[in-house]
Structure formats: structure tokens, C-alpha cells
Amino acid sequence: MKINFDRKIQIALISLVALSLFVGVGCISAADNSVSDLNAVPDLNNDFTMTVPYTAGTGYHWEVSPETHGVDIGKINFVEDHPGCLGSSGTVYFNFHVNSDDYYVKLVLISPTGEIVNEVDSNMLN
């Protein structure tokens, strides 16, 4: 009877590990530092949004550079690709309001060691 009980425990543990791997692989995303969509054209209210990819848990994070000028920084939102998955990738939305004819926005990607490893800007020096 003991051998049968040990076998059931082994099967349960193997099943748990397999399930964990299946769920974990679905939640893991590589740190993608590329930027595909920069919508830096203000709308009729002089508002615009810049979006950048982000993977939680990597230690990397996006910040608004001190070189930014001529805008008010609005809400900054993170939308997960896989809600509820620890370390899920997603998109950060930086919202700005233009308050000057001459405006410029730069976002910088900061590494866990504090180095700037990527940067994107609005390319909108007017």
C-alpha cells in the first residue's frame, strides 16, 4: 500500500511541475526594448500619447527624461499583455499636454544598474 501511495505522490508532483511550466511559459516574455509606435502628434486639445513596450520584473523601466520641455506630463498607465501573470509584458502609455509652441519629449529606458540603454523622442522640435 505504501508503494502505491508514493507513486500517487510522484504522479501528482510531476503533474504540478508540468502545469507550472505550461503556465509559466505563457507568462514569460523577453525584454523587448524596441519601440514600434510613437504617436507624438497632438490632437485638437494639444494632448498626445507615447507608448513603449515594457516587461515587468526585468528591472528595466521607462522614465521621462529631464530634457523634456514644453509639455505637462499626464497619466502614465501600464497595460499588461497577460493580466495576472507575474512579470507580464505590456505597454506603458505616457500622456502629455503641449503647453508651448516649442516642445520636446524624450523617454529613456533605465537598466537595473541605472544606465540608459535606450531612448526615444517625439522628434517634434517646433
CSV table of N, CA and C in Angstrom, one decimal:
chain,number,residue,atom,x,y,z
A,1,MET,N,0.8,-1.2,0.0
A,1,MET,CA,0.0,0.0,0.0
A,1,MET,C,0.9,1.2,0.0
A,2,LYS,N,2.0,1.2,0.7
A,2,LYS,CA,2.9,2.4,0.8
A,2,LYS,C,3.5,2.7,-0.6
A,3,ILE,N,3.8,1.7,-1.4
A,3,ILE,CA,4.4,1.9,-2.7
A,3,ILE,C,3.3,2.6,-3.6
A,4,ASN,N,2.1,2.2,-3.5
A,4,ASN,CA,1.0,2.8,-4.3
A,4,ASN,C,0.8,4.3,-3.9
A,5,PHE,N,0.9,4.6,-2.6
A,5,PHE,CA,0.8,6.0,-2.2
A,5,PHE,C,1.9,6.8,-2.7
A,6,ASP,N,3.2,6.3,-2.6
A,6,ASP,CA,4.3,7.0,-3.1
A,6,ASP,C,4.2,7.3,-4.6
A,7,ARG,N,3.7,6.4,-5.3
A,7,ARG,CA,3.5,6.5,-6.8
A,7,ARG,C,2.5,7.6,-7.1
A,8,LYS,N,1.4,7.7,-6.3
A,8,LYS,CA,0.4,8.8,-6.5
A,8,LYS,C,1.0,10.1,-6.2
A,9,ILE,N,1.9,10.2,-5.2
A,9,ILE,CA,2.5,11.5,-4.9
A,9,ILE,C,3.5,11.9,-6.0
A,10,GLN,N,4.2,10.9,-6.6
A,10,GLN,CA,5.1,11.2,-7.7
A,10,GLN,C,4.3,11.7,-8.9
A,11,ILE,N,3.2,11.1,-9.2
A,11,ILE,CA,2.4,11.5,-10.3
A,11,ILE,C,1.8,12.9,-10.1
A,12,ALA,N,1.4,13.2,-8.9
A,12,ALA,CA,0.8,14.5,-8.6
A,12,ALA,C,1.9,15.6,-8.7
A,13,LEU,N,3.1,15.3,-8.2
A,13,LEU,CA,4.2,16.3,-8.3
A,13,LEU,C,4.6,16.5,-9.7
A,14,ILE,N,4.7,15.4,-10.5
A,14,ILE,CA,5.1,15.6,-11.9
A,14,ILE,C,4.0,16.4,-12.7
A,15,SER,N,2.7,16.1,-12.4
A,15,SER,CA,1.6,16.9,-13.0
A,15,SER,C,1.7,18.4,-12.6
A,16,LEU,N,2.0,18.6,-11.3
A,16,LEU,CA,2.1,20.0,-10.8
A,16,LEU,C,3.3,20.7,-11.5
A,17,VAL,N,4.4,20.1,-11.7
A,17,VAL,CA,5.5,20.7,-12.4
A,17,VAL,C,5.2,21.0,-13.8
A,18,ALA,N,4.6,20.0,-14.5
A,18,ALA,CA,4.2,20.2,-15.9
A,18,ALA,C,3.2,21.4,-16.0
A,19,LEU,N,2.2,21.5,-15.2
A,19,LEU,CA,1.3,22.6,-15.2
A,19,LEU,C,2.0,23.9,-15.0
A,20,SER,N,2.9,23.9,-14.0
A,20,SER,CA,3.6,25.2,-13.7
A,20,SER,C,4.5,25.6,-14.9
A,21,LEU,N,5.1,24.7,-15.6
A,21,LEU,CA,5.9,25.0,-16.8
A,21,LEU,C,5.0,25.6,-17.9
A,22,PHE,N,3.8,24.9,-18.1
A,22,PHE,CA,2.9,25.4,-19.1
A,22,PHE,C,2.4,26.8,-18.8
A,23,VAL,N,2.0,27.0,-17.6
A,23,VAL,CA,1.5,28.4,-17.2
A,23,VAL,C,2.6,29.4,-17.3
A,24,GLY,N,3.8,29.0,-16.8
A,24,GLY,CA,5.0,29.9,-16.7
A,24,GLY,C,5.4,30.3,-18.1
A,25,VAL,N,5.5,29.4,-19.0
A,25,VAL,CA,5.9,29.8,-20.4
A,25,VAL,C,4.9,30.7,-21.0
A,26,GLY,N,3.7,30.6,-20.7
A,26,GLY,CA,2.7,31.5,-21.2
A,26,GLY,C,2.8,32.9,-20.7
A,27,CYS,N,3.4,33.1,-19.5
A,27,CYS,CA,3.5,34.4,-18.9
A,27,CYS,C,4.9,35.0,-19.1
A,28,ILE,N,5.9,34.3,-19.5
A,28,ILE,CA,7.2,34.8,-19.7
A,28,ILE,C,7.3,35.5,-21.0
A,29,SER,N,7.9,36.7,-21.0
A,29,SER,CA,8.2,37.5,-22.2
A,29,SER,C,9.6,38.0,-22.1
A,30,ALA,N,10.3,38.0,-23.2
A,30,ALA,CA,11.6,38.6,-23.3
A,30,ALA,C,11.5,40.1,-23.2
A,31,ALA,N,12.5,40.7,-22.6
A,31,ALA,CA,12.6,42.1,-22.5
A,31,ALA,C,12.7,42.7,-23.9
A,32,ASP,N,11.7,43.3,-24.4
A,32,ASP,CA,11.7,43.9,-25.8
A,32,ASP,C,11.9,45.4,-25.6
A,33,ASN,N,13.0,45.9,-26.0
A,33,ASN,CA,13.3,47.3,-25.8
A,33,ASN,C,13.0,48.1,-27.1
A,34,SER,N,12.5,47.5,-28.1
A,34,SER,CA,12.2,48.2,-29.3
A,34,SER,C,10.9,49.0,-29.2
A,35,VAL,N,10.8,50.0,-29.9
A,35,VAL,CA,9.6,50.9,-29.9
A,35,VAL,C,9.0,50.9,-31.3
A,36,SER,N,7.8,50.6,-31.3
A,36,SER,CA,7.2,50.5,-32.7
A,36,SER,C,6.2,51.6,-32.9
A,37,ASP,N,5.6,52.3,-31.9
A,37,ASP,CA,4.6,53.3,-32.2
A,37,ASP,C,4.8,54.5,-31.3
A,38,LEU,N,5.2,55.6,-31.9
A,38,LEU,CA,5.3,56.8,-31.2
A,38,LEU,C,4.3,57.8,-31.8
A,39,ASN,N,3.2,58.0,-31.1
A,39,ASN,CA,2.2,58.9,-31.6
A,39,ASN,C,2.4,60.2,-30.9
A,40,ALA,N,3.3,61.0,-31.5
A,40,ALA,CA,3.6,62.3,-30.8
A,40,ALA,C,3.0,63.5,-31.5
A,41,VAL,N,1.9,63.3,-32.2
A,41,VAL,CA,1.2,64.4,-32.9
A,41,VAL,C,0.1,64.8,-32.0
A,42,PRO,N,0.0,66.0,-31.5
A,42,PRO,CA,-1.0,66.4,-30.6
A,42,PRO,C,-2.4,66.4,-31.3
A,43,ASP,N,-3.4,66.1,-30.5
A,43,ASP,CA,-4.8,66.2,-31.1
A,43,ASP,C,-5.3,67.6,-30.9
A,44,LEU,N,-6.6,67.8,-31.1
A,44,LEU,CA,-7.2,69.1,-31.1
A,44,LEU,C,-7.1,69.8,-29.7
A,45,ASN,N,-6.9,69.0,-28.7
A,45,ASN,CA,-6.8,69.5,-27.3
A,45,ASN,C,-5.3,69.7,-26.9
A,46,ASN,N,-4.4,69.5,-27.9
A,46,ASN,CA,-3.0,69.6,-27.6
A,46,ASN,C,-2.5,68.4,-26.7
A,47,ASP,N,-3.2,67.3,-26.8
A,47,ASP,CA,-2.7,66.1,-26.0
A,47,ASP,C,-2.2,65.1,-27.0
A,48,PHE,N,-1.2,64.3,-26.5
A,48,PHE,CA,-0.7,63.2,-27.3
A,48,PHE,C,-0.2,62.1,-26.3
A,49,THR,N,0.0,60.9,-26.9
A,49,THR,CA,0.4,59.8,-26.1
A,49,THR,C,1.6,59.1,-26.8
A,50,MET,N,2.6,58.7,-26.0
A,50,MET,CA,3.7,57.9,-26.5
A,50,MET,C,3.6,56.6,-25.8
A,51,THR,N,3.8,55.5,-26.6
A,51,THR,CA,3.7,54.2,-26.0
A,51,THR,C,5.0,53.4,-26.2
A,52,VAL,N,5.4,52.7,-25.2
A,52,VAL,CA,6.6,51.9,-25.2
A,52,VAL,C,6.4,50.5,-24.6
A,53,PRO,N,7.0,49.5,-25.1
A,53,PRO,CA,6.9,48.2,-24.6
A,53,PRO,C,7.6,48.1,-23.2
A,54,TYR,N,7.0,47.2,-22.3
A,54,TYR,CA,7.6,47.1,-21.0
A,54,TYR,C,7.4,45.7,-20.5
A,55,THR,N,8.4,45.1,-19.9
A,55,THR,CA,8.2,43.8,-19.3
A,55,THR,C,8.5,43.9,-17.8
A,56,ALA,N,7.5,43.8,-17.0
A,56,ALA,CA,7.6,43.9,-15.5
A,56,ALA,C,8.5,42.8,-15.0
A,57,GLY,N,9.2,43.0,-14.0
A,57,GLY,CA,10.1,42.0,-13.4
A,57,GLY,C,11.5,42.0,-13.9
A,58,THR,N,11.8,42.7,-15.0
A,58,THR,CA,13.2,42.7,-15.5
A,58,THR,C,14.1,43.6,-14.9
A,59,GLY,N,13.5,44.6,-14.2
A,59,GLY,CA,14.4,45.7,-13.5
A,59,GLY,C,14.5,46.9,-14.4
A,60,TYR,N,14.2,46.7,-15.7
A,60,TYR,CA,14.3,47.9,-16.6
A,60,TYR,C,13.0,48.7,-16.5
A,61,HIS,N,13.1,50.0,-16.7
A,61,HIS,CA,11.9,50.8,-16.6
A,61,HIS,C,12.0,52.1,-17.4
A,62,TRP,N,10.9,52.6,-18.0
A,62,TRP,CA,10.9,53.8,-18.8
A,62,TRP,C,10.7,55.0,-17.9
A,63,GLU,N,11.4,56.1,-18.2
A,63,GLU,CA,11.2,57.4,-17.5
A,63,GLU,C,11.1,58.5,-18.5
A,64,VAL,N,10.5,59.6,-18.1
A,64,VAL,CA,10.6,60.9,-18.9
A,64,VAL,C,11.9,61.6,-18.6
A,65,SER,N,12.6,61.9,-19.6
A,65,SER,CA,13.9,62.5,-19.5
A,65,SER,C,13.8,63.9,-19.0
A,66,PRO,N,14.8,64.4,-18.2
A,66,PRO,CA,14.8,65.8,-17.8
A,66,PRO,C,14.9,66.8,-19.0
A,67,GLU,N,15.4,66.2,-20.2
A,67,GLU,CA,15.5,67.1,-21.4
A,67,GLU,C,14.1,67.4,-22.0
A,68,THR,N,13.0,66.8,-21.5
A,68,THR,CA,11.7,67.1,-21.9
A,68,THR,C,11.3,68.5,-21.5
A,69,HIS,N,10.6,69.2,-22.5
A,69,HIS,CA,10.2,70.5,-22.2
A,69,HIS,C,9.0,70.9,-23.0
A,70,GLY,N,8.2,71.9,-22.6
A,70,GLY,CA,7.1,72.4,-23.3
A,70,GLY,C,5.8,71.5,-23.2
A,71,VAL,N,5.8,70.6,-22.3
A,71,VAL,CA,4.6,69.7,-22.1
A,71,VAL,C,4.4,69.5,-20.6
A,72,ASP,N,3.1,69.2,-20.3
A,72,ASP,CA,2.7,68.8,-18.9
A,72,ASP,C,2.6,67.3,-19.0
A,73,ILE,N,3.2,66.6,-18.0
A,73,ILE,CA,3.1,65.1,-18.0
A,73,ILE,C,1.8,64.7,-17.4
A,74,GLY,N,1.0,63.9,-18.1
A,74,GLY,CA,-0.3,63.5,-17.6
A,74,GLY,C,-0.2,62.1,-17.0
A,75,LYS,N,-1.2,61.3,-17.2
A,75,LYS,CA,-1.2,59.9,-16.6
A,75,LYS,C,-0.2,59.1,-17.3
A,76,ILE,N,0.4,58.1,-16.5
A,76,ILE,CA,1.2,57.1,-17.1
A,76,ILE,C,0.6,55.8,-16.7
A,77,ASN,N,0.2,55.0,-17.7
A,77,ASN,CA,-0.5,53.8,-17.5
A,77,ASN,C,0.2,52.6,-18.0
A,78,PHE,N,0.2,51.4,-17.3
A,78,PHE,CA,0.7,50.2,-17.8
A,78,PHE,C,-0.4,49.2,-18.1
A,79,VAL,N,-0.5,48.7,-19.3
A,79,VAL,CA,-1.5,47.7,-19.6
A,79,VAL,C,-0.8,46.4,-19.9
A,80,GLU,N,-1.1,45.4,-19.1
A,80,GLU,CA,-0.5,44.1,-19.2
A,80,GLU,C,-1.0,43.3,-20.5
A,81,ASP,N,-0.1,42.6,-21.1
A,81,ASP,CA,-0.5,41.7,-22.2
A,81,ASP,C,-1.2,40.4,-21.6
A,82,HIS,N,-0.8,40.0,-20.4
A,82,HIS,CA,-1.3,38.8,-19.8
A,82,HIS,C,-1.7,39.2,-18.4
A,83,PRO,N,-2.8,39.8,-18.1
A,83,PRO,CA,-3.2,40.2,-16.8
A,83,PRO,C,-3.1,39.1,-15.8
A,84,GLY,N,-2.6,39.3,-14.6
A,84,GLY,CA,-2.5,38.3,-13.6
A,84,GLY,C,-1.2,37.5,-13.6
A,85,CYS,N,-0.5,37.5,-14.7
A,85,CYS,CA,0.8,36.8,-14.8
A,85,CYS,C,1.9,37.6,-14.2
A,86,LEU,N,2.6,37.1,-13.2
A,86,LEU,CA,3.7,37.8,-12.6
A,86,LEU,C,4.8,38.1,-13.7
A,87,GLY,N,5.2,39.3,-13.8
A,87,GLY,CA,6.3,39.6,-14.8
A,87,GLY,C,5.8,39.8,-16.2
A,88,SER,N,4.5,39.9,-16.4
A,88,SER,CA,3.9,40.0,-17.7
A,88,SER,C,4.4,41.2,-18.5
A,89,SER,N,4.6,41.0,-19.8
A,89,SER,CA,4.9,42.1,-20.7
A,89,SER,C,3.7,43.0,-20.9
A,90,GLY,N,3.9,44.1,-21.5
A,90,GLY,CA,2.8,45.0,-21.7
A,90,GLY,C,3.2,46.3,-22.4
A,91,THR,N,2.4,47.3,-22.3
A,91,THR,CA,2.7,48.6,-22.9
A,91,THR,C,2.5,49.7,-21.8
A,92,VAL,N,3.5,50.6,-21.8
A,92,VAL,CA,3.3,51.8,-21.0
A,92,VAL,C,2.9,53.0,-21.9
A,93,TYR,N,1.8,53.6,-21.4
A,93,TYR,CA,1.2,54.8,-22.1
A,93,TYR,C,1.6,56.1,-21.3
A,94,PHE,N,2.4,56.9,-21.9
A,94,PHE,CA,2.8,58.2,-21.4
A,94,PHE,C,1.9,59.3,-22.0
A,95,ASN,N,1.1,60.0,-21.3
A,95,ASN,CA,0.2,61.0,-21.8
A,95,ASN,C,0.8,62.4,-21.5
A,96,PHE,N,0.7,63.3,-22.5
A,96,PHE,CA,1.3,64.6,-22.4
A,96,PHE,C,0.3,65.6,-22.9
A,97,HIS,N,0.4,66.9,-22.4
A,97,HIS,CA,-0.3,68.0,-22.9
A,97,HIS,C,0.7,69.1,-23.3
A,98,VAL,N,0.6,69.5,-24.5
A,98,VAL,CA,1.5,70.5,-25.1
A,98,VAL,C,1.1,71.9,-24.5
A,99,ASN,N,2.1,72.6,-23.9
A,99,ASN,CA,1.8,73.9,-23.3
A,99,ASN,C,2.7,75.0,-23.9
A,100,SER,N,3.4,74.7,-25.0
A,100,SER,CA,4.3,75.6,-25.6
A,100,SER,C,4.4,75.3,-27.1
A,101,ASP,N,4.8,76.4,-27.9
A,101,ASP,CA,4.9,76.1,-29.3
A,101,ASP,C,6.2,75.3,-29.6
A,102,ASP,N,7.1,75.4,-28.7
A,102,ASP,CA,8.4,74.6,-28.8
A,102,ASP,C,8.4,73.5,-27.7
A,103,TYR,N,8.1,72.3,-28.2
A,103,TYR,CA,8.0,71.2,-27.2
A,103,TYR,C,8.9,70.0,-27.7
A,104,TYR,N,9.3,69.2,-26.7
A,104,TYR,CA,10.2,68.1,-27.0
A,104,TYR,C,10.0,67.1,-25.9
A,105,VAL,N,9.8,65.8,-26.2
A,105,VAL,CA,9.7,64.8,-25.2
A,105,VAL,C,10.7,63.7,-25.5
A,106,LYS,N,11.4,63.3,-24.5
A,106,LYS,CA,12.3,62.1,-24.6
A,106,LYS,C,12.0,61.1,-23.5
A,107,LEU,N,11.8,59.9,-23.8
A,107,LEU,CA,11.7,58.8,-22.9
A,107,LEU,C,13.0,58.0,-22.9
A,108,VAL,N,13.4,57.6,-21.7
A,108,VAL,CA,14.6,56.8,-21.6
A,108,VAL,C,14.3,55.5,-20.9
A,109,LEU,N,15.0,54.4,-21.3
A,109,LEU,CA,14.9,53.1,-20.7
A,109,LEU,C,16.1,52.9,-19.8
A,110,ILE,N,15.8,52.8,-18.5
A,110,ILE,CA,16.8,52.6,-17.5
A,110,ILE,C,17.0,51.2,-17.1
A,111,SER,N,18.3,50.8,-17.1
A,111,SER,CA,18.6,49.4,-16.7
A,111,SER,C,18.6,49.2,-15.2
A,112,PRO,N,18.6,48.0,-14.7
A,112,PRO,CA,18.7,47.8,-13.3
A,112,PRO,C,19.9,48.4,-12.6
A,113,THR,N,20.9,48.7,-13.4
A,113,THR,CA,22.1,49.3,-12.8
A,113,THR,C,22.1,50.8,-12.9
A,114,GLY,N,21.0,51.4,-13.5
A,114,GLY,CA,20.9,52.8,-13.6
A,114,GLY,C,21.4,53.4,-14.9
A,115,GLU,N,21.8,52.6,-15.9
A,115,GLU,CA,22.3,53.1,-17.1
A,115,GLU,C,21.1,53.3,-18.1
A,116,ILE,N,21.2,54.3,-19.0
A,116,ILE,CA,20.3,54.5,-20.0
A,116,ILE,C,20.7,53.5,-21.2
A,117,VAL,N,19.8,52.6,-21.5
A,117,VAL,CA,20.1,51.6,-22.5
A,117,VAL,C,19.3,51.8,-23.8
A,118,ASN,N,18.3,52.7,-23.8
A,118,ASN,CA,17.5,53.0,-25.0
A,118,ASN,C,16.8,54.4,-24.8
A,119,GLU,N,16.6,55.1,-25.8
A,119,GLU,CA,15.8,56.3,-25.7
A,119,GLU,C,15.0,56.5,-26.9
A,120,VAL,N,13.9,57.2,-26.8
A,120,VAL,CA,13.1,57.6,-27.9
A,120,VAL,C,12.6,59.0,-27.6
A,121,ASP,N,12.4,59.7,-28.7
A,121,ASP,CA,11.9,61.1,-28.5
A,121,ASP,C,10.8,61.4,-29.5
A,122,SER,N,10.1,62.5,-29.3
A,122,SER,CA,9.0,62.9,-30.0
A,122,SER,C,9.3,63.4,-31.4
A,123,ASN,N,10.6,63.8,-31.6
A,123,ASN,CA,11.0,64.3,-32.9
A,123,ASN,C,10.1,65.5,-33.3
A,124,MET,N,9.7,66.3,-32.3
A,124,MET,CA,8.8,67.4,-32.6
A,124,MET,C,9.3,68.7,-32.1
A,125,LEU,N,10.5,69.0,-32.4
A,125,LEU,CA,11.0,70.4,-32.1
A,125,LEU,C,10.4,71.3,-33.1
A,126,ASN,N,9.5,72.1,-32.6
A,126,ASN,CA,8.8,73.1,-33.5
A,126,ASN,C,9.4,74.5,-33.4
